[in-house]
C-alpha cells in the first residue's frame, strides 16, 4: 500500500504514556512526548551540509526541508533536495517504528552533480528542547564528568550544557554507540543510537562518522557528522593521549558524481521517574540493537582457566623465610608482591581454593597457605585500618583505599571459603582482616569521615562479609554508611562514580564497580531491596563501558588476530583504551541477570569473560592496553593517525591474570560455566 502527498500528517505509533510519537508536520519530523514536541529539526532546515572548511572546522552551510512525504507500509519517507552551485544533492529520510518508543531512521545522500563535491561535510542534526541538559556518552562523558572536572578539566572531556559548548567524538570511540540527553527539570530523556561506520571519500585514511552534541540557548542538538570532532571548546582535536589531546583536522570528504552515502540511526524519547536514571534505558536498548551474546566464538572456560593458571605459576616469587607470593611484574624486571589494584597478589589465595579441584596441582594448597600467611604479616595501622600493599624483597611500601579495599575483599572471601573446605589454617588471615576492619570502622564511623571519591566503595563488600564471618554489627554499620553516602552522591548522577583507579582522576568503570560490588554484597547478605536497586544503577554504569559491537580495525596488531572488541571494556574518559577488566564483574552481571530475571545479562556476562581472553599468547600472557580508537599510552605516540589498532603487550601486570582466576572462582560458586 502506497500513499503520497504534501502536508500529510504521519504517525508511526500509537500514543503510549511516557513514550514517543513521531509526527510529520509541514514536512518536518517531530518527536512528541505527552503531546509536547521535544525533538525537532533545526529551524534552518531538516537537512544540512557544509561545503567549506576553514580554521579546522566546517563552513558554508546549506540547508533544505523535504518537499514530499510518502507512507509506504510501515515506513514514513521524506524526500527533497539540496541545491548546490554544481548540482543537486538528493535527500531521503525513511522512518519506522522499531519497537514502542524507538524510531529508526535511514538518511540517504545522493550526489548527482557533474563534478566531485569537495570539501563536504554531511550531517544529521536533531534539536532537543531543554536548558543545559545533562549528557551521557558511554565511556566518554558521564553527566558532564563533573568529578573529573573538579580535579583537572583540561585532560578529560568535560561538558556543562551551556550554550556554545560541544562534545563530538569518533563513532569507533563509543563502546555502546549512543548519546543521551537528560532533562531533569521536565523529567524526560532522549537518546540517539547510531550505526557506526567509516566514511567513503574521506580525505583521511581511517575517517569515521562522528557523534555528539552541540548546546544552544534553551536546546541541545544531537549531531552526527561525516568526520569532524572536538571537545572542551577545541575544534578538530582527538582524545588521543592520557594528559592532552592531539590535532585531528581536515575531516571532510569528497563526493564524486553518483555516490550514495547513508547513515542509520535511532531516536528514543521517554519519561524518567528520577534524575540520574535517564542513561539506563538506552543501555539496554543498545544491548537489544547489537545483541552481543555469542560466546561460542571465543575460547572455552577450561582453556582460559588452564592458560591463566600456568601464567600465574610463572609469577611465583619466593624470598625465603616463608615470604612468598605472586609477583606483579615480569620477574626478569622486578620481584614485587603487591596487593590490590595492578598487583592482586591477594586474589589467588581465594580464587585458587575454589578452583583447586579443577586445576589438579599438588603444590597449590601450600602456595595458597604460604602466600596469604605472608600477606597477612603486612603491618596494619590499627587507628585507620590502612596497610602497605607492596613488598620488594627488602621493605614494605604503598597503601591506598583502592588496593586495601580489594585486598580485604579477597581475604574475606578466602576465609569464608576456607571455613567451608576445612583445608587451611586461617588464624593469621583472620587476625589481619579483623585488625584492618577494626581500624577502618573507627575511621568510617567517625562523624567527620568524608570520602574523596568512590575508591572507598571497595570497603563495602569486605566489611559486609566480615560482619557475618565474625558477628560484628559495627562492620555492617560501616558498610551501610558507605553505601548510603555513595547512593546519596551518585544515584542522581550529579557527579558519577569515580576514582576507582590510581592512574586516572575522573569518572571510571572501576569506581562504578566499587559501588556495584558493595551494593550487591549488602543485598545478598542482608536482603534489603534498596541495595538491589542501587546495585542495578551502578551496574548499568559499568555496562556502559562494555563494548557491544566488533569495531573494525585498520592494519595493526589487533587486526593481525581478527580481534573482536565485543565484551571488552573502556577504562575511563581519561584513559580511552580497552582492557580485560570487564571479566572481574562478569559474575556479578550474571547474578543480576538471575535477580532481575533478565537473560540478556546472563548471556552478556559469558561473552565478557570469554572474549577478553583474546590475544593471550602461548605463555598465557596478555598486555594491558588495546587501542580500539586513536588513543595510546605506550609506544610511538607521535602520530595520531597511527594509534588505532595498536597493542601495548609489554605491560603485563598481574591483575590481568588474577581477575580471570577470581572471576572463574565466582562463576564456579554460582555453579555456572561461562
XYZ file of C-alpha atoms in Angstrom:
674
model
C 0.000 0.000 0.000
C 1.408 3.363 -1.021
C 0.184 6.905 -0.308
C 1.812 10.138 -1.432
C 1.092 13.803 -0.846
C 2.346 17.073 0.618
C 1.271 18.162 4.081
C 0.361 14.634 5.177
C 0.344 14.018 8.932
C 2.210 10.759 9.500
C 2.071 8.995 12.863
C 4.221 5.900 13.261
C 2.884 4.619 16.565
C 0.031 4.908 18.973
C 0.425 7.424 21.775
C 1.785 5.468 24.710
C 2.111 7.074 28.107
C 5.726 8.011 28.696
C 6.881 7.006 25.199
C 7.469 8.866 21.985
C 5.368 9.535 18.925
C 6.772 10.528 15.574
C 4.729 13.057 13.636
C 5.443 14.865 10.406
C 4.000 18.354 10.163
C 4.792 20.761 7.330
C 7.257 18.176 6.038
C 9.278 18.311 9.250
C 9.707 15.392 11.678
C 8.601 15.967 15.250
C 9.234 13.590 18.148
C 6.423 14.078 20.637
C 6.128 13.038 24.282
C 2.834 13.557 26.104
C 1.629 15.860 23.304
C 4.734 18.039 23.582
C 7.187 18.248 20.676
C 10.501 17.529 22.370
C 12.736 16.786 19.375
C 12.517 18.757 16.154
C 14.689 19.685 13.206
C 16.670 22.939 13.467
C 14.771 25.966 12.191
C 17.065 26.448 9.194
C 16.275 23.032 7.758
C 15.793 19.322 8.228
C 18.890 18.627 6.132
C 22.198 20.464 6.319
C 25.574 20.030 4.654
C 28.725 22.132 4.893
C 30.598 22.889 1.654
C 33.624 24.674 3.084
C 36.453 24.098 5.571
C 38.290 26.875 7.387
C 40.124 27.171 10.710
C 39.815 23.428 11.341
C 36.029 23.394 11.087
C 33.027 23.224 8.781
C 31.811 26.358 6.976
C 29.421 27.426 4.188
C 26.349 25.575 5.366
C 23.468 24.875 3.010
C 20.059 23.771 4.321
C 16.840 22.295 2.951
C 13.460 20.923 4.034
C 11.604 17.963 2.458
C 9.082 18.665 -0.274
C 7.387 15.264 -0.296
C 6.055 12.872 2.325
C 5.335 9.262 1.430
C 3.835 6.474 3.536
C 4.928 3.019 2.367
C 3.829 0.147 4.589
C 5.465 0.812 7.971
C 7.868 3.437 6.578
C 7.334 7.194 6.542
C 9.593 8.656 3.880
C 10.634 12.285 3.459
C 12.149 13.388 0.157
C 13.758 16.540 -1.153
C 16.973 18.046 -2.436
C 19.759 20.413 -1.528
C 20.564 22.655 -4.474
C 24.244 23.474 -4.815
C 26.145 25.517 -7.435
C 27.345 22.435 -9.320
C 24.374 20.136 -8.978
C 21.747 18.653 -6.714
C 22.234 16.546 -3.598
C 19.151 14.338 -3.421
C 17.960 13.639 0.123
C 15.743 10.993 1.670
C 14.823 10.139 5.262
C 12.984 6.895 5.996
C 11.424 6.443 9.462
C 9.968 3.306 11.011
C 8.916 2.160 14.451
C 11.476 -0.413 15.609
C 9.660 -1.084 18.876
C 7.385 1.112 21.022
C 9.251 4.307 21.761
C 12.201 3.562 19.437
C 12.159 5.013 15.927
C 14.624 4.041 13.235
C 15.787 6.407 10.524
C 17.947 5.927 7.452
C 19.214 9.179 5.941
C 20.334 8.985 2.310
C 22.599 11.451 0.481
C 22.913 11.050 -3.309
C 25.104 13.427 -5.328
C 24.114 13.913 -8.970
C 26.299 16.857 -9.835
C 28.743 16.840 -12.715
C 31.876 17.299 -10.610
C 33.228 15.874 -7.379
C 31.813 17.816 -4.440
C 34.606 18.843 -2.035
C 35.203 19.836 0.714
C 31.930 18.390 2.011
C 30.569 17.514 5.447
C 27.332 15.556 5.790
C 25.220 15.796 8.910
C 22.291 14.662 10.993
C 21.034 17.374 13.358
C 18.101 16.959 15.744
C 17.126 19.614 18.261
C 16.128 18.566 21.801
C 14.198 21.073 23.908
C 15.579 21.890 27.353
C 18.028 24.129 29.181
C 21.564 22.957 29.993
C 20.705 19.280 29.784
C 22.972 16.567 31.138
C 24.785 14.478 28.561
C 25.789 10.821 28.752
C 28.200 9.305 26.229
C 29.241 5.728 27.101
C 32.909 5.532 28.005
C 33.399 9.253 27.332
C 31.110 11.672 29.190
C 29.141 10.811 32.324
C 26.695 13.618 33.012
C 29.429 16.061 32.070
C 32.281 14.348 34.015
C 31.727 16.725 36.929
C 34.081 14.910 39.272
C 36.909 14.826 36.775
C 36.295 18.484 36.013
C 36.898 19.341 39.667
C 40.289 17.634 39.548
C 41.608 18.583 36.118
C 39.214 19.800 33.408
C 41.972 20.022 30.807
C 42.910 16.354 30.443
C 39.461 14.746 30.139
C 36.309 15.708 28.214
C 34.005 17.950 30.263
C 30.620 19.441 29.423
C 28.142 21.603 31.328
C 25.464 22.113 28.678
C 25.883 25.879 28.398
C 25.192 27.496 25.036
C 28.153 27.248 22.701
C 29.599 24.048 24.166
C 30.083 20.957 22.047
C 31.277 17.384 22.528
C 31.683 15.332 19.359
C 33.670 12.097 19.105
C 34.508 9.389 16.596
C 31.990 6.565 16.166
C 34.647 3.966 16.975
C 35.287 5.570 20.382
C 31.834 4.572 21.704
C 31.598 1.149 23.431
C 27.816 1.499 23.215
C 27.030 3.702 20.208
C 24.560 6.192 21.623
C 24.337 9.669 23.108
C 21.756 10.575 25.760
C 20.416 13.895 26.974
C 18.513 14.157 30.271
C 16.158 16.997 31.139
C 15.988 16.834 34.916
C 13.530 19.689 35.269
C 10.865 18.199 32.983
C 11.716 14.546 33.722
C 12.380 13.176 30.293
C 15.386 11.884 28.404
C 16.262 11.298 24.785
C 18.899 9.188 23.091
C 20.231 8.860 19.591
C 21.637 5.448 18.738
C 23.754 5.256 15.598
C 25.232 2.560 13.415
C 28.979 3.286 13.462
C 30.711 3.433 10.093
C 33.745 4.809 8.256
C 33.149 7.386 5.517
C 33.688 6.761 1.793
C 35.543 9.574 0.059
C 37.201 10.874 3.224
C 40.467 12.774 2.997
C 41.904 10.779 5.916
C 42.720 7.092 5.589
C 40.723 5.951 8.622
C 37.999 8.591 8.904
C 34.719 7.663 10.554
C 31.421 9.343 11.200
C 31.270 11.224 14.486
C 28.524 11.682 17.071
C 27.807 14.098 19.887
C 26.004 17.221 20.992
C 26.080 20.987 20.469
C 24.398 23.177 23.092
C 22.296 26.242 22.263
C 20.098 28.628 24.200
C 17.228 26.518 25.557
C 18.058 23.461 23.460
C 20.775 20.965 22.587
C 21.335 19.386 19.184
C 22.162 15.745 18.670
C 24.684 15.779 15.824
C 26.167 13.122 13.573
C 28.879 14.370 11.214
C 30.870 12.670 8.470
C 34.115 13.204 10.356
C 34.560 16.445 12.355
C 35.243 16.014 16.072
C 36.052 18.249 19.024
C 35.551 18.828 22.732
C 36.449 21.202 25.567
C 35.887 24.184 23.248
C 38.514 22.944 20.774
C 37.612 22.010 17.218
C 39.316 19.145 15.381
C 41.080 17.520 18.324
C 41.058 13.863 19.386
C 41.259 12.495 22.933
C 44.465 10.773 21.898
C 46.758 10.885 24.952
C 46.295 10.488 28.696
C 47.192 14.089 29.502
C 46.460 16.037 26.321
C 44.514 15.946 23.047
C 46.067 15.868 19.577
C 45.085 17.766 16.453
C 42.761 15.751 14.181
C 41.723 18.019 11.346
C 40.762 18.044 7.643
C 37.944 15.588 8.351
C 35.905 16.488 5.292
C 35.172 14.308 2.298
C 34.952 14.399 -1.480
C 31.777 13.031 -3.025
C 32.039 12.012 -6.670
C 29.057 12.061 -9.065
C 26.688 9.163 -8.487
C 27.955 8.457 -4.959
C 25.338 7.436 -2.362
C 26.079 7.658 1.358
C 23.627 6.581 4.062
C 23.578 6.987 7.833
C 21.398 4.816 10.048
C 20.296 5.983 13.479
C 17.536 5.519 16.058
C 15.690 8.026 18.225
C 14.498 7.141 21.721
C 12.410 9.577 23.784
C 10.935 8.654 27.172
C 9.874 9.848 30.592
C 12.052 9.227 33.651
C 10.993 8.730 37.264
C 14.074 10.212 38.910
C 17.018 12.299 37.879
C 20.158 10.394 37.109
C 18.276 7.467 35.585
C 17.992 8.670 32.002
C 21.031 6.732 30.815
C 19.695 3.358 31.929
C 17.070 2.737 29.256
C 19.385 3.305 26.274
C 22.000 0.985 27.821
C 19.529 -1.880 27.424
C 18.289 -0.615 24.067
C 21.896 -0.766 22.896
C 22.093 -4.365 24.063
C 18.882 -5.129 22.175
C 20.151 -3.478 18.990
C 23.580 -5.120 18.951
C 22.823 -8.451 20.668
C 26.392 -9.078 21.876
C 25.650 -12.580 23.109
C 27.648 -15.055 21.002
C 30.102 -16.524 23.499
C 30.755 -19.646 21.454
C 33.052 -17.864 19.002
C 35.569 -17.349 21.832
C 37.822 -19.818 23.728
C 36.068 -22.029 26.260
C 36.279 -21.791 30.032
C 38.651 -24.709 30.556
C 41.129 -23.351 28.010
C 41.107 -19.959 29.708
C 41.481 -21.403 33.187
C 44.401 -23.657 32.258
C 46.270 -20.907 30.430
C 45.851 -18.287 33.131
C 46.848 -20.668 35.894
C 50.042 -21.625 34.038
C 50.904 -17.951 33.780
C 50.097 -17.362 37.465
C 52.569 -20.110 38.409
C 55.268 -18.336 36.384
C 54.863 -15.280 38.605
C 55.547 -17.084 41.896
C 58.154 -15.235 43.974
C 59.915 -16.878 46.939
C 62.027 -14.537 49.067
C 62.898 -17.221 51.637
C 61.936 -17.314 55.318
C 58.306 -18.111 54.366
C 57.981 -14.811 52.467
C 56.409 -15.636 49.099
C 53.589 -14.667 46.753
C 52.535 -13.828 43.218
C 54.621 -11.116 41.548
C 53.088 -8.044 39.960
C 55.695 -7.651 37.204
C 57.681 -9.791 34.800
C 60.130 -11.423 37.215
C 63.053 -10.607 34.939
C 62.446 -6.947 35.764
C 61.099 -6.733 39.329
C 60.123 -9.213 42.034
C 57.497 -7.186 43.870
C 54.474 -8.740 45.538
C 51.653 -6.183 45.572
C 48.105 -6.450 46.891
C 45.131 -4.862 45.134
C 44.918 -2.705 42.012
C 47.517 -3.877 39.471
C 49.259 -6.450 41.696
C 46.360 -8.555 43.029
C 48.734 -10.866 44.961
C 45.862 -11.406 47.410
C 43.463 -12.702 44.758
C 44.816 -16.252 44.200
C 44.539 -17.009 47.914
C 40.767 -17.001 47.471
C 40.341 -17.979 43.826
C 42.639 -20.998 43.802
C 40.843 -22.537 46.776
C 37.639 -22.647 44.735
C 39.395 -23.815 41.570
C 41.750 -26.329 43.175
C 39.772 -29.432 42.164
C 39.802 -28.293 38.538
C 43.498 -27.434 38.391
C 44.942 -30.699 39.730
C 48.140 -29.168 41.097
C 49.507 -30.762 44.254
C 51.541 -27.604 45.030
C 48.501 -25.342 45.002
C 47.336 -25.697 48.649
C 50.776 -24.916 50.028
C 51.084 -21.806 47.861
C 47.650 -20.570 48.908
C 48.559 -21.002 52.579
C 52.029 -19.508 52.250
C 51.028 -16.504 50.144
C 48.157 -15.420 52.390
C 50.172 -16.059 55.548
C 52.880 -13.755 54.189
C 50.436 -11.043 53.085
C 48.780 -11.246 56.498
C 52.118 -10.271 58.026
C 51.995 -6.816 56.419
C 51.729 -4.252 59.247
C 48.305 -2.697 59.831
C 47.678 0.764 61.254
C 45.093 -0.061 63.909
C 43.809 3.507 64.047
C 42.712 3.761 60.428
C 42.902 0.228 59.022
C 45.435 1.112 56.332
C 48.442 -1.038 55.482
C 51.282 -1.124 52.960
C 50.335 -3.195 49.930
C 53.736 -3.867 48.346
C 56.921 -5.726 49.248
C 60.079 -5.642 47.106
C 62.200 -8.139 48.968
C 63.569 -5.555 51.363
C 60.767 -3.310 52.575
C 57.027 -2.735 52.600
C 55.589 0.180 50.659
C 52.403 1.764 49.345
C 48.874 1.677 50.656
C 45.739 3.298 49.239
C 41.979 2.829 49.501
C 41.578 1.021 46.181
C 44.285 -1.540 46.913
C 43.465 -2.003 50.600
C 39.769 -2.441 49.918
C 40.351 -5.003 47.167
C 42.826 -6.902 49.338
C 40.406 -7.058 52.253
C 37.690 -8.408 49.958
C 39.913 -11.296 48.880
C 40.952 -12.024 52.458
C 37.297 -12.120 53.494
C 36.434 -14.458 50.616
C 39.467 -16.646 51.349
C 38.463 -17.044 54.997
C 34.847 -17.756 54.130
C 35.895 -20.349 51.549
C 38.410 -21.997 53.864
C 35.769 -22.321 56.587
C 33.756 -24.405 54.127
C 36.513 -26.624 52.735
C 38.414 -27.082 56.051
C 41.765 -27.293 54.226
C 43.550 -24.214 55.532
C 44.649 -22.577 58.752
C 43.050 -19.127 58.688
C 44.262 -17.849 62.057
C 46.733 -15.328 60.606
C 44.303 -14.293 57.859
C 41.556 -13.594 60.378
C 43.876 -11.562 62.584
C 44.904 -9.435 59.624
C 41.334 -8.931 58.389
C 39.884 -8.043 61.790
C 42.762 -5.685 62.575
C 42.239 -3.826 59.293
C 38.440 -3.817 59.590
C 38.578 -2.541 63.171
C 40.723 0.380 62.043
C 38.543 1.101 59.025
C 35.432 1.084 61.205
C 36.988 3.634 63.564
C 37.702 5.875 60.610
C 34.443 5.396 58.717
C 32.068 5.662 61.682
C 33.729 8.896 62.745
C 31.208 11.690 62.006
C 33.977 13.621 60.242
C 34.546 10.877 57.661
C 34.039 12.283 54.153
C 35.347 10.071 51.331
C 37.028 11.879 48.463
C 35.953 9.536 45.669
C 34.254 6.190 45.134
C 37.574 4.448 45.850
C 36.449 3.715 49.414
C 33.476 1.860 47.993
C 35.825 -1.136 47.834
C 35.487 -1.425 51.629
C 31.743 -2.122 51.459
C 31.944 -5.742 50.348
C 34.675 -6.951 52.757
C 33.050 -5.200 55.716
C 29.700 -6.791 54.865
C 31.263 -10.250 54.580
C 33.344 -9.778 57.736
C 30.275 -8.684 59.694
C 28.794 -12.111 59.010
C 32.057 -14.021 59.468
C 32.801 -12.509 62.866
C 29.339 -11.450 64.037
C 30.345 -7.801 64.389
C 27.458 -5.380 63.892
C 29.764 -2.371 63.641
C 31.260 -3.809 60.442
C 27.798 -3.860 58.889
C 27.133 -0.338 60.161
C 30.287 0.927 58.494
C 29.470 -0.856 55.227
C 25.953 0.545 55.195
C 27.221 4.037 55.987
C 29.500 3.906 52.945
C 26.607 2.660 50.816
C 24.255 5.414 51.975
C 26.794 8.146 51.228
C 27.550 6.857 47.746
C 23.876 6.352 46.943
C 23.183 9.930 48.005
C 26.050 11.204 45.880
C 25.615 9.168 42.737
C 22.075 7.909 42.166
C 21.085 11.364 40.903
C 24.297 11.433 38.789
C 25.207 14.900 39.968
C 28.683 13.521 39.580
C 29.173 9.904 38.531
C 31.070 7.118 40.315
C 34.767 7.870 40.029
C 38.302 7.458 41.369
C 38.459 3.666 41.369
C 41.878 3.556 39.678
C 45.213 5.048 40.646
C 46.246 6.469 37.257
C 43.112 8.425 36.391
C 41.466 11.388 38.097
C 37.937 11.183 36.774
C 34.862 9.036 36.290
C 35.884 5.414 35.669
C 34.375 1.956 35.473
C 36.407 0.829 38.477
C 34.738 3.460 40.655
C 31.356 2.245 39.397
C 32.437 -1.350 40.072
C 33.349 -0.471 43.671
C 29.777 0.716 44.200
C 28.211 -2.152 42.230
C 30.155 -4.799 44.153
C 29.419 -3.216 47.523
C 25.703 -2.591 46.952
C 25.207 -6.133 45.654
C 27.117 -7.710 48.550
C 24.938 -5.800 51.010
C 21.822 -7.024 49.222
C 22.987 -10.624 49.240
C 23.982 -10.540 52.892
C 21.042 -8.591 54.314
C 18.271 -8.776 51.642
C 17.181 -5.146 51.707
C 15.609 -4.265 48.347
C 17.115 -0.790 48.211
C 20.557 -2.303 47.830
C 19.467 -4.255 44.753
C 18.103 -1.058 43.226
C 21.354 0.756 43.947
C 23.342 -2.183 42.580
C 21.445 -2.062 39.302
C 22.163 1.642 38.898
C 25.892 1.134 39.459
C 25.914 -1.973 37.267
C 24.311 -0.052 34.419
C 27.139 2.476 34.637
C 29.623 -0.420 34.499
C 27.823 -1.884 31.493
C 28.067 1.405 29.620
C 31.834 0.884 29.463
C 31.418 -2.582 27.860
C 31.836 -2.758 24.094
C 28.742 -4.266 22.437
C 29.983 -4.356 18.832
C 33.013 -5.536 16.886
C 34.896 -2.373 15.970
C 36.541 -2.750 12.528
C 40.260 -2.089 12.834
C 42.983 -0.853 10.488
C 46.106 -2.876 9.780
C 47.992 -3.445 13.016
C 48.478 -5.808 15.934
C 44.766 -6.175 16.643
C 43.852 -6.819 13.013
C 46.625 -9.440 12.858
C 44.421 -11.647 15.027
C 40.995 -10.612 13.664
C 40.426 -9.161 17.103
C 36.779 -8.800 18.190
C 36.112 -5.999 20.631
C 32.709 -7.147 21.888
C 32.820 -7.791 25.638
C 35.905 -5.696 26.400
C 35.680 -2.511 28.455
C 36.848 1.081 28.081
C 38.953 2.219 31.028
C 37.738 5.776 31.659
C 37.123 9.136 29.988
C 40.769 9.921 30.670
C 42.303 6.613 29.533
C 40.432 5.675 26.384
C 41.880 2.242 25.609
C 40.104 -1.033 26.300
C 41.188 -3.741 28.714
C 40.056 -7.039 30.250
C 38.682 -5.524 33.468
C 35.137 -6.481 32.488
C 35.924 -10.099 33.358
C 36.093 -9.131 37.036
C 32.476 -8.015 37.318
C 31.085 -10.527 34.802
C 29.919 -12.937 37.562
C 28.030 -10.106 39.289
C 26.390 -9.206 35.975
C 25.293 -12.830 35.732
C 23.925 -12.691 39.293
C 21.939 -9.593 38.424
C 20.512 -11.452 35.449
C 19.162 -14.002 37.926
C 17.846 -11.440 40.399
C 16.225 -9.321 37.676
C 15.112 -12.282 35.548
C 16.986 -10.840 32.568
C 18.650 -13.394 30.317
C 20.447 -10.632 28.414
C 22.679 -10.049 31.413
C 23.477 -13.742 31.778
C 24.411 -14.011 28.109
C 26.481 -10.844 28.175
C 28.385 -11.997 31.261
C 29.560 -15.111 29.437
C 30.793 -13.040 26.488
C 32.576 -10.568 28.786
C 34.553 -13.382 30.356
C 35.425 -15.384 27.263
C 36.033 -12.593 24.754
C 38.653 -10.974 26.949
C 40.938 -13.997 26.592
C 41.751 -12.917 23.033
C 45.399 -12.021 22.343
C 46.629 -14.310 25.124
C 49.890 -15.779 23.843
C 51.320 -19.270 24.217
C 52.706 -18.394 27.666
C 49.312 -17.211 28.927
C 50.469 -13.576 28.812
C 48.402 -10.542 27.792
C 49.184 -6.857 27.616
C 47.007 -4.292 29.341
C 46.340 -1.689 26.666
C 44.491 -2.268 23.374
C 43.909 0.666 21.050
C 40.440 0.295 19.529
C 40.347 4.058 18.947
C 43.015 6.686 18.284
C 44.269 6.768 21.876
C 47.515 5.409 23.307
C 49.605 5.447 26.491
C 52.623 3.487 25.302
C 54.812 3.133 22.242
C 55.223 5.721 19.492
C 52.510 8.292 20.184
C 53.757 10.999 17.809
C 51.221 10.462 15.010
C 47.534 10.425 15.897
C 46.717 8.635 12.641
C 48.885 5.642 13.584
C 47.451 4.948 17.034
C 44.286 2.991 16.266
C 44.743 -0.761 16.033
C 47.877 -0.848 18.185
C 48.554 -3.061 21.182
C 50.884 -2.412 24.125
C 51.622 -6.014 25.052
C 54.645 -5.407 27.262
C 52.820 -4.085 30.329
C 51.816 -7.467 31.805
C 50.977 -6.611 35.406
C 49.437 -9.476 37.358
C 45.899 -8.136 37.645
C 45.213 -9.266 34.086
C 45.733 -12.897 35.087
C 44.352 -12.642 38.627
C 40.994 -11.236 37.515
C 40.411 -14.191 35.176
C 41.042 -16.612 38.040
C 38.996 -14.591 40.519
C 36.011 -14.358 38.186
C 36.328 -18.056 37.333
C 36.044 -18.867 41.032
C 32.921 -16.768 41.448
C 31.314 -18.349 38.389
C 32.074 -21.794 39.857
C 30.484 -20.695 43.137
C 27.401 -19.792 41.098
C 27.552 -23.277 39.560
C 27.862 -21.602 36.164
C 30.477 -22.270 33.489
C 30.648 -19.141 31.300
